Short mmCIF file of C-alpha atoms and ligand atoms in Angstrom, two decimals:
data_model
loop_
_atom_site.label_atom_id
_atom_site.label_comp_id
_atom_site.label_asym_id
_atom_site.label_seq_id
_atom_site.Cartn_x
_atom_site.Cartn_y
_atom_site.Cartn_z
CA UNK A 1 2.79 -2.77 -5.76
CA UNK A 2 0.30 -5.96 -6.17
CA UNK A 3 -1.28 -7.67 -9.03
CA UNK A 4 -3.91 -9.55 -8.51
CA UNK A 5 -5.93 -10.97 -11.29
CA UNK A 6 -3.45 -9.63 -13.39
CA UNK A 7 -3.85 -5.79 -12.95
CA UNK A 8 -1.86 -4.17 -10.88
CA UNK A 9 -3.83 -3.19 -8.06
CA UNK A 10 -4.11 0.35 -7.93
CA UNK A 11 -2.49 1.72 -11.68
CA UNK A 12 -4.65 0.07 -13.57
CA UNK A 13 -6.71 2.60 -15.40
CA UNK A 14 -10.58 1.71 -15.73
CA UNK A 15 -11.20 2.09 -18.97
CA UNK A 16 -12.45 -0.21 -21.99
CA UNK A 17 -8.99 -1.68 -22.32
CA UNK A 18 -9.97 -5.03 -23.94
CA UNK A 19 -10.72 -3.44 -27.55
CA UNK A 20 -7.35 -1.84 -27.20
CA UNK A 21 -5.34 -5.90 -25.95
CA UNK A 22 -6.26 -8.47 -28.98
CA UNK A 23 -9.24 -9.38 -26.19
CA UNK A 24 -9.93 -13.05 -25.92
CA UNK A 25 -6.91 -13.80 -27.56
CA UNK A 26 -5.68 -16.22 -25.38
CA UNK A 27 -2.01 -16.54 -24.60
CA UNK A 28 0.17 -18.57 -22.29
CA UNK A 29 1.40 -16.11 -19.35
CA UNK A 30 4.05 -13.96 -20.00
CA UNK A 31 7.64 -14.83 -19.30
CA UNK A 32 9.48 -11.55 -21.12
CA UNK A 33 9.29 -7.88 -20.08
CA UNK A 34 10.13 -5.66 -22.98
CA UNK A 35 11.28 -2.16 -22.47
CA UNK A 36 10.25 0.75 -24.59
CA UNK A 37 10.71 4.63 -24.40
CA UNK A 38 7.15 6.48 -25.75
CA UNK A 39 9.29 8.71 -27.70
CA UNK A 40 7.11 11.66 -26.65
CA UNK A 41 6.91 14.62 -23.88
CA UNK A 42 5.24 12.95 -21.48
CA UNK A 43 3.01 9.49 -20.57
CA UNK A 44 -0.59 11.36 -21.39
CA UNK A 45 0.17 11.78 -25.16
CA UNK A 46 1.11 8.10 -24.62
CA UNK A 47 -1.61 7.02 -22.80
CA UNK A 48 -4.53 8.65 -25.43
CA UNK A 49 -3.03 7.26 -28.52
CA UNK A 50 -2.85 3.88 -26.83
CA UNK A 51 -6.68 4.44 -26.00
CA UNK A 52 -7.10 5.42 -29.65
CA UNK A 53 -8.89 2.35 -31.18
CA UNK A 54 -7.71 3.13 -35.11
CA UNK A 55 -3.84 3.02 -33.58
CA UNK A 56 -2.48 -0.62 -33.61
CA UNK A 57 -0.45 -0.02 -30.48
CA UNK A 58 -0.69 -0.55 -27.19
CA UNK A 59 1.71 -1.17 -23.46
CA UNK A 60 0.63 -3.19 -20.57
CA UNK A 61 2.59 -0.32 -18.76
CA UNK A 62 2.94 3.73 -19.53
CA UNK A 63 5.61 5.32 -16.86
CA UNK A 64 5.11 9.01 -16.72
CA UNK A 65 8.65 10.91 -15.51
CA UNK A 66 7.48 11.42 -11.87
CA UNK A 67 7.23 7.34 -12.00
CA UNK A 68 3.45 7.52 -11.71
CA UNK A 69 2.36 3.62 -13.68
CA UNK A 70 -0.52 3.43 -15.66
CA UNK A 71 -2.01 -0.07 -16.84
CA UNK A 72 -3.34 -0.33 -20.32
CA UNK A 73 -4.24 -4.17 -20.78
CA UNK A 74 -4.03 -6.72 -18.23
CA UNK A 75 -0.74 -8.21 -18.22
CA UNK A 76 -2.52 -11.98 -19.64
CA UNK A 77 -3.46 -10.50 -22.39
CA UNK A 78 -1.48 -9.49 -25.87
CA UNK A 79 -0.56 -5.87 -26.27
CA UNK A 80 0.82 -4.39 -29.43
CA UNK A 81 4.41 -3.04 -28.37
CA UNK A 82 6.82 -5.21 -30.12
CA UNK A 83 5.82 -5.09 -33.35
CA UNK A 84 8.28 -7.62 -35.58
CA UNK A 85 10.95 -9.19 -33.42
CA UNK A 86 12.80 -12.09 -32.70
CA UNK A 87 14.70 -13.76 -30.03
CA UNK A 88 16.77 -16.96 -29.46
CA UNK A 89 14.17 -19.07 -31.14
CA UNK A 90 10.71 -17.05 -30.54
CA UNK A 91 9.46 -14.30 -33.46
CA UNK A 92 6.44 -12.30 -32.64
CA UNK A 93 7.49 -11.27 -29.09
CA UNK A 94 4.02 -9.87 -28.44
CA UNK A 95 2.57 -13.52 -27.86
CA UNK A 96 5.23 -13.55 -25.01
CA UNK A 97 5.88 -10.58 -23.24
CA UNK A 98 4.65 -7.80 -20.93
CA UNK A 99 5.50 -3.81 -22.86
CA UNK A 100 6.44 -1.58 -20.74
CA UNK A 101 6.86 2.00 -22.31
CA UNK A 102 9.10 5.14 -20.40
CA UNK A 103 7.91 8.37 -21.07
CA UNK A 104 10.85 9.44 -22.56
CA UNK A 105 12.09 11.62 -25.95
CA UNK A 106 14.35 9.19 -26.69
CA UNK A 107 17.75 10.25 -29.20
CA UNK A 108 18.09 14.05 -29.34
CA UNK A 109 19.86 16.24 -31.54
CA UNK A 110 22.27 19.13 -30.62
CA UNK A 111 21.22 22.65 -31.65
CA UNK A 112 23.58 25.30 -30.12
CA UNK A 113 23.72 24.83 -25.63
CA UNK A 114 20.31 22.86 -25.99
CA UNK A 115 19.37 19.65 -27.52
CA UNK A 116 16.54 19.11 -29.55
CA UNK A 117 14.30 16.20 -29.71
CA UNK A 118 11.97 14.99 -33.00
CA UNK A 119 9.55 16.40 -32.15
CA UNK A 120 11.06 19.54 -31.39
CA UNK A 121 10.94 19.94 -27.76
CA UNK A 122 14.16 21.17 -26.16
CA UNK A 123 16.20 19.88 -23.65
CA UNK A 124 18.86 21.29 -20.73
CA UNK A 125 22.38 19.46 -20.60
CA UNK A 126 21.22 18.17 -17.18
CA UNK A 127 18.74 16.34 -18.94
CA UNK A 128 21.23 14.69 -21.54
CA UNK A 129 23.10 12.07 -21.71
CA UNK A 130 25.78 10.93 -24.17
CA UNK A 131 26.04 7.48 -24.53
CA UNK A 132 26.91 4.84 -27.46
CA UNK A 133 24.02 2.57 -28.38
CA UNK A 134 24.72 -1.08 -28.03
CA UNK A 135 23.82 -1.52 -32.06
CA UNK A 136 25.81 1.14 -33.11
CA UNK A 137 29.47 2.77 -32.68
CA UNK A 138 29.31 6.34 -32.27
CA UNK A 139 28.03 7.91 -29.69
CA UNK A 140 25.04 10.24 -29.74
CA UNK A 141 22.64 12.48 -27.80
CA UNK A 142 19.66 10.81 -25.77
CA UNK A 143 17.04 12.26 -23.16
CA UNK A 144 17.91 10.95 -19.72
CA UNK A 145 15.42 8.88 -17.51
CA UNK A 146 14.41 10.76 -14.08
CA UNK A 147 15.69 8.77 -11.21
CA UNK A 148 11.79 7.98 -10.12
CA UNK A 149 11.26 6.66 -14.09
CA UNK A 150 14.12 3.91 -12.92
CA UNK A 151 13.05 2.52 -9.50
CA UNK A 152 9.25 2.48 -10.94
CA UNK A 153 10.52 0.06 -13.65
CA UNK A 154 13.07 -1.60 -11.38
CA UNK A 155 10.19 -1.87 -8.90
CA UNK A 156 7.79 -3.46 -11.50
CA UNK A 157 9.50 -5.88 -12.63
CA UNK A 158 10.58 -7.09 -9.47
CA UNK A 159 6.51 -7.29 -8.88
CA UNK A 160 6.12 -8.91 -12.15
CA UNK A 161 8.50 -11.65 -11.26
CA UNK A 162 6.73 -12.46 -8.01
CA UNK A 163 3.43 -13.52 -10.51
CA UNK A 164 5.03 -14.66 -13.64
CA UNK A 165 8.27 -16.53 -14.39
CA UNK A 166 10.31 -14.07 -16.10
CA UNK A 167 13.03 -15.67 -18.26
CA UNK A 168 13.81 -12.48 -20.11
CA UNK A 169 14.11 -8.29 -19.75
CA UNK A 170 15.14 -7.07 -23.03
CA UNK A 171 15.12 -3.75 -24.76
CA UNK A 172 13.03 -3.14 -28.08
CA UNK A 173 16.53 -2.66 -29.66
CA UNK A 174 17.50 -6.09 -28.72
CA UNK A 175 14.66 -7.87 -30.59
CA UNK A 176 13.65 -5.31 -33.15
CA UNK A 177 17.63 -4.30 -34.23
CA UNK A 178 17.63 -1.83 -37.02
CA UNK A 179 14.40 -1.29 -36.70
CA UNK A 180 14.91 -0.14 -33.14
CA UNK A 181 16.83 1.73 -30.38
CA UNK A 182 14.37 2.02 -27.49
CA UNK A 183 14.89 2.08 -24.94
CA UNK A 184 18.75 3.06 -25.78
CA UNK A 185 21.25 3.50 -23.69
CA UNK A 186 20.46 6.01 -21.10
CA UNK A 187 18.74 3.42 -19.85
CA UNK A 188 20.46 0.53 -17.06
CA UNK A 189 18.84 -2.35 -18.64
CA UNK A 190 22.00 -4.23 -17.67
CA UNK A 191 21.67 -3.12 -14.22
CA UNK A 192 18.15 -3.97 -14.35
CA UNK A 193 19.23 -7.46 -15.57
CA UNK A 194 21.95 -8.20 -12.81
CA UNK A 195 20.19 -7.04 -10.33
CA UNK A 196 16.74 -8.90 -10.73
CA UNK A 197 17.41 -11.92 -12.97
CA UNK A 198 21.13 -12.88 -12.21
CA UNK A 199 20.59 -12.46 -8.61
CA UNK A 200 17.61 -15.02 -8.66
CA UNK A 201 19.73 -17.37 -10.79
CA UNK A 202 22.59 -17.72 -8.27
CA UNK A 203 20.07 -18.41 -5.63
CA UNK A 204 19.12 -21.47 -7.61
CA UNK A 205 22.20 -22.33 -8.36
CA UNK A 206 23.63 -21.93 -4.78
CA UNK A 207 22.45 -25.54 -3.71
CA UNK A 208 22.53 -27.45 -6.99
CA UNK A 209 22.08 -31.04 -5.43
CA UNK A 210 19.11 -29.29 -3.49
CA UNK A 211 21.60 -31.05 -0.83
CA UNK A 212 21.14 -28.99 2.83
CA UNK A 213 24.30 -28.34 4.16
CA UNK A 214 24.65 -30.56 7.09
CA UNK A 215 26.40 -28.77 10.48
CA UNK A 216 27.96 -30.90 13.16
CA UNK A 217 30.03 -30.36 16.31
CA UNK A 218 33.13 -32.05 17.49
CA UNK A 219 32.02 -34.05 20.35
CA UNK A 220 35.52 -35.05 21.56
CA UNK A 221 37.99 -33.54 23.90
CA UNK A 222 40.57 -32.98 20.77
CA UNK A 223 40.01 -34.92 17.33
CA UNK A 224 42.34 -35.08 14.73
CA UNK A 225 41.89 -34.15 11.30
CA UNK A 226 43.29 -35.83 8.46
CA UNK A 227 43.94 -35.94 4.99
CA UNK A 228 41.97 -39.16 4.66
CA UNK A 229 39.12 -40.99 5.74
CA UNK A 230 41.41 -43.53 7.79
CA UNK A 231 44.62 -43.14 10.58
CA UNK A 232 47.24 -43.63 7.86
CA UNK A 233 46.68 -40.23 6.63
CA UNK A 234 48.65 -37.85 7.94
CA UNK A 235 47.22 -34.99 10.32
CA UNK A 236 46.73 -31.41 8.70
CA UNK A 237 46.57 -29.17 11.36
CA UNK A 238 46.03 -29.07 14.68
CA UNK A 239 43.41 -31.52 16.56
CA UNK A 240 39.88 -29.90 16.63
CA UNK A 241 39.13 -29.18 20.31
CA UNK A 242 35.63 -29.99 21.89
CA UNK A 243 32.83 -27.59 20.23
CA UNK A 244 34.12 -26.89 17.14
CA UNK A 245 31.36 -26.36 14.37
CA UNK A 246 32.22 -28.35 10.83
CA UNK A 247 30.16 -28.48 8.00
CA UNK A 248 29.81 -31.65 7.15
CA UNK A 249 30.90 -32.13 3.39
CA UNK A 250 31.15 -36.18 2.76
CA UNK A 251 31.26 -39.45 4.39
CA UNK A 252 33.18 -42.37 3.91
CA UNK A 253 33.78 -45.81 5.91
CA UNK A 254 33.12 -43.81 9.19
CA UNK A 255 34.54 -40.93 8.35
CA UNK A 256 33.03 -37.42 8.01
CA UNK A 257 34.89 -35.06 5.20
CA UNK A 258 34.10 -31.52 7.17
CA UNK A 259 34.82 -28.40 6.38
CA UNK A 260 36.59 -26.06 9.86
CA UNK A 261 38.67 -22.96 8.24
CA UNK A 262 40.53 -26.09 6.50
CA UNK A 263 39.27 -29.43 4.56
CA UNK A 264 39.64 -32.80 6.28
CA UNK A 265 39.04 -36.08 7.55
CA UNK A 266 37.77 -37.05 10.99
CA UNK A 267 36.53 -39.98 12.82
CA UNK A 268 33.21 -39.53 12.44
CA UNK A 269 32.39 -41.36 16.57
CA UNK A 270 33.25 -37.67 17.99
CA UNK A 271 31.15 -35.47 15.67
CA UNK A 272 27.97 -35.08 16.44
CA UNK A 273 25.25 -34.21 14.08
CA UNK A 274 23.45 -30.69 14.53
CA UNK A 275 19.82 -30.40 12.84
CA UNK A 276 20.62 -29.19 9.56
CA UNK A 277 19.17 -26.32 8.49
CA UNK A 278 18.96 -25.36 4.37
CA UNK A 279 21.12 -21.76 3.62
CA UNK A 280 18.81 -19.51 2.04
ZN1 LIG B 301 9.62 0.19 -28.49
#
């Protein structure tokens, strides 16, 4: 998957799409992905009305059940998905955020051994899953996401975050509450969180000082390691022996606080500094 110029390379569908985006409405780029569900059958009912000029709605993104993308607007440019929302101190997520929308029925209704959806399509137990919403208590009946639906969106935004700085992945029902429960809770949004937003946190946070972890070797027969930085603190363990890799942690008065399979203080004459190389 590539964007370039904002479009995703090969999804995005040539059509007029600027009528259908708030055009030369200029925005800052986006730094929130917003998920949706169509509530519909499939992504081509989806896709039309989004081409339909008199409709006021619109999705960068449309993800048909086989995963199959299709790009409406350009993802610097506003499309209607959010409608009225609000989060931390932002309203109007619109001006922020990349919509994507998962063809998906959404909350379904039991009728008998099948379940029924709004608009009156009916679906298999397979195809169900019973779940309680995060803004509500009891749990109800929505249409499960096809396995290809999740790693397209998982995929996406992974590709999104390589061109924009995403702070945020929300669901509708997070900043519309009340007035929203796409894209429920058949969907891993969580999972979707951890895996692409948490895990690129605690790489930043891994090396705080931006501080490269310096390596050194013990360059003396056997050194002794101690539980300060001079020889009236007592040993901890046994000497090092020649070779030994350390990190090195801190330095004081000639001493080198290193790090072996214990903490402690050495002289720092018989360590010897190895080019330090930054842990990715
Ligand atoms: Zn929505």
């Amino acid at each position: 998957m590539i964007i370039t110029n904002h479009k995703l390379a090969k999804e995005f569908a040539a059509f007029d799409e600027i009528r259908k985006s708030s055009g030369n409405f200029s925005r800052g780029l986006p730094d929130t992905i917003v998920i949706h569900y169509t509530a519909g059958a499939g992504a081509e009912s989806s896709i039309n009305t989004f081409k339909d000029t008199d409709v006021k709605a619109s999705a960068h993104v449309v993800v048909d059940t086989d995963g199959k993308l299709t790009q409406l607007v350009p993802f610097h440019k506003i499309a209607w998905h959010a409608g009225k929302s609000a989060w931390l101190d932002r309203k109007g997520l619109n001006k922020y955020s990349i919509g994507i929308e998962i063809a998906n029925a959404g909350r379904l209704e039991k009728s008998g051994n099948v379940w029924r959806s709004w608009f009156g399509k009916t679906y298999p137990e397979e195809e169900v899953v019973e779940a309680v919403h995060r803004n509500e208590s009891e749990p109800s009946w929505w249409h499960r996401y096809t396995e290809e639906q999740i790693s397209a969106v998982f995929e996406l935004c992974k590709t999104l975050m390589k061109s924009y700085e995403i702070r945020f992945i929300l669901g509708h029902e997070e900043i519309s509450p009340g007035r929203k429960v796409d894209p429920g809770p058949a969907f891993p949004l969580e999972k979707l969180r951890e895996r692409l937003l948490d895990a690129d946190r605690e790489e930043d946070e891994e090396d705080p000082a931006g501080k490269n972890i310096i390596k050194g070797i013990v360059d003396a027969g056997s050194l002794n390691i101690r539980s300060g930085p001079d020889t009236g603190h007592d040993t901890i363990a046994a000497p090092l022996s020649r070779n030994t890799d350390v990190a090195i942690l801190d330095e004081q008065k000639g001493w080198y606080q290193v790090e072996v399979k214990m903490r402690g203080w050495v002289s720092k004459k018989f360590v010897k500094k190895v080019d330090s190389d930054k842990t990715t």
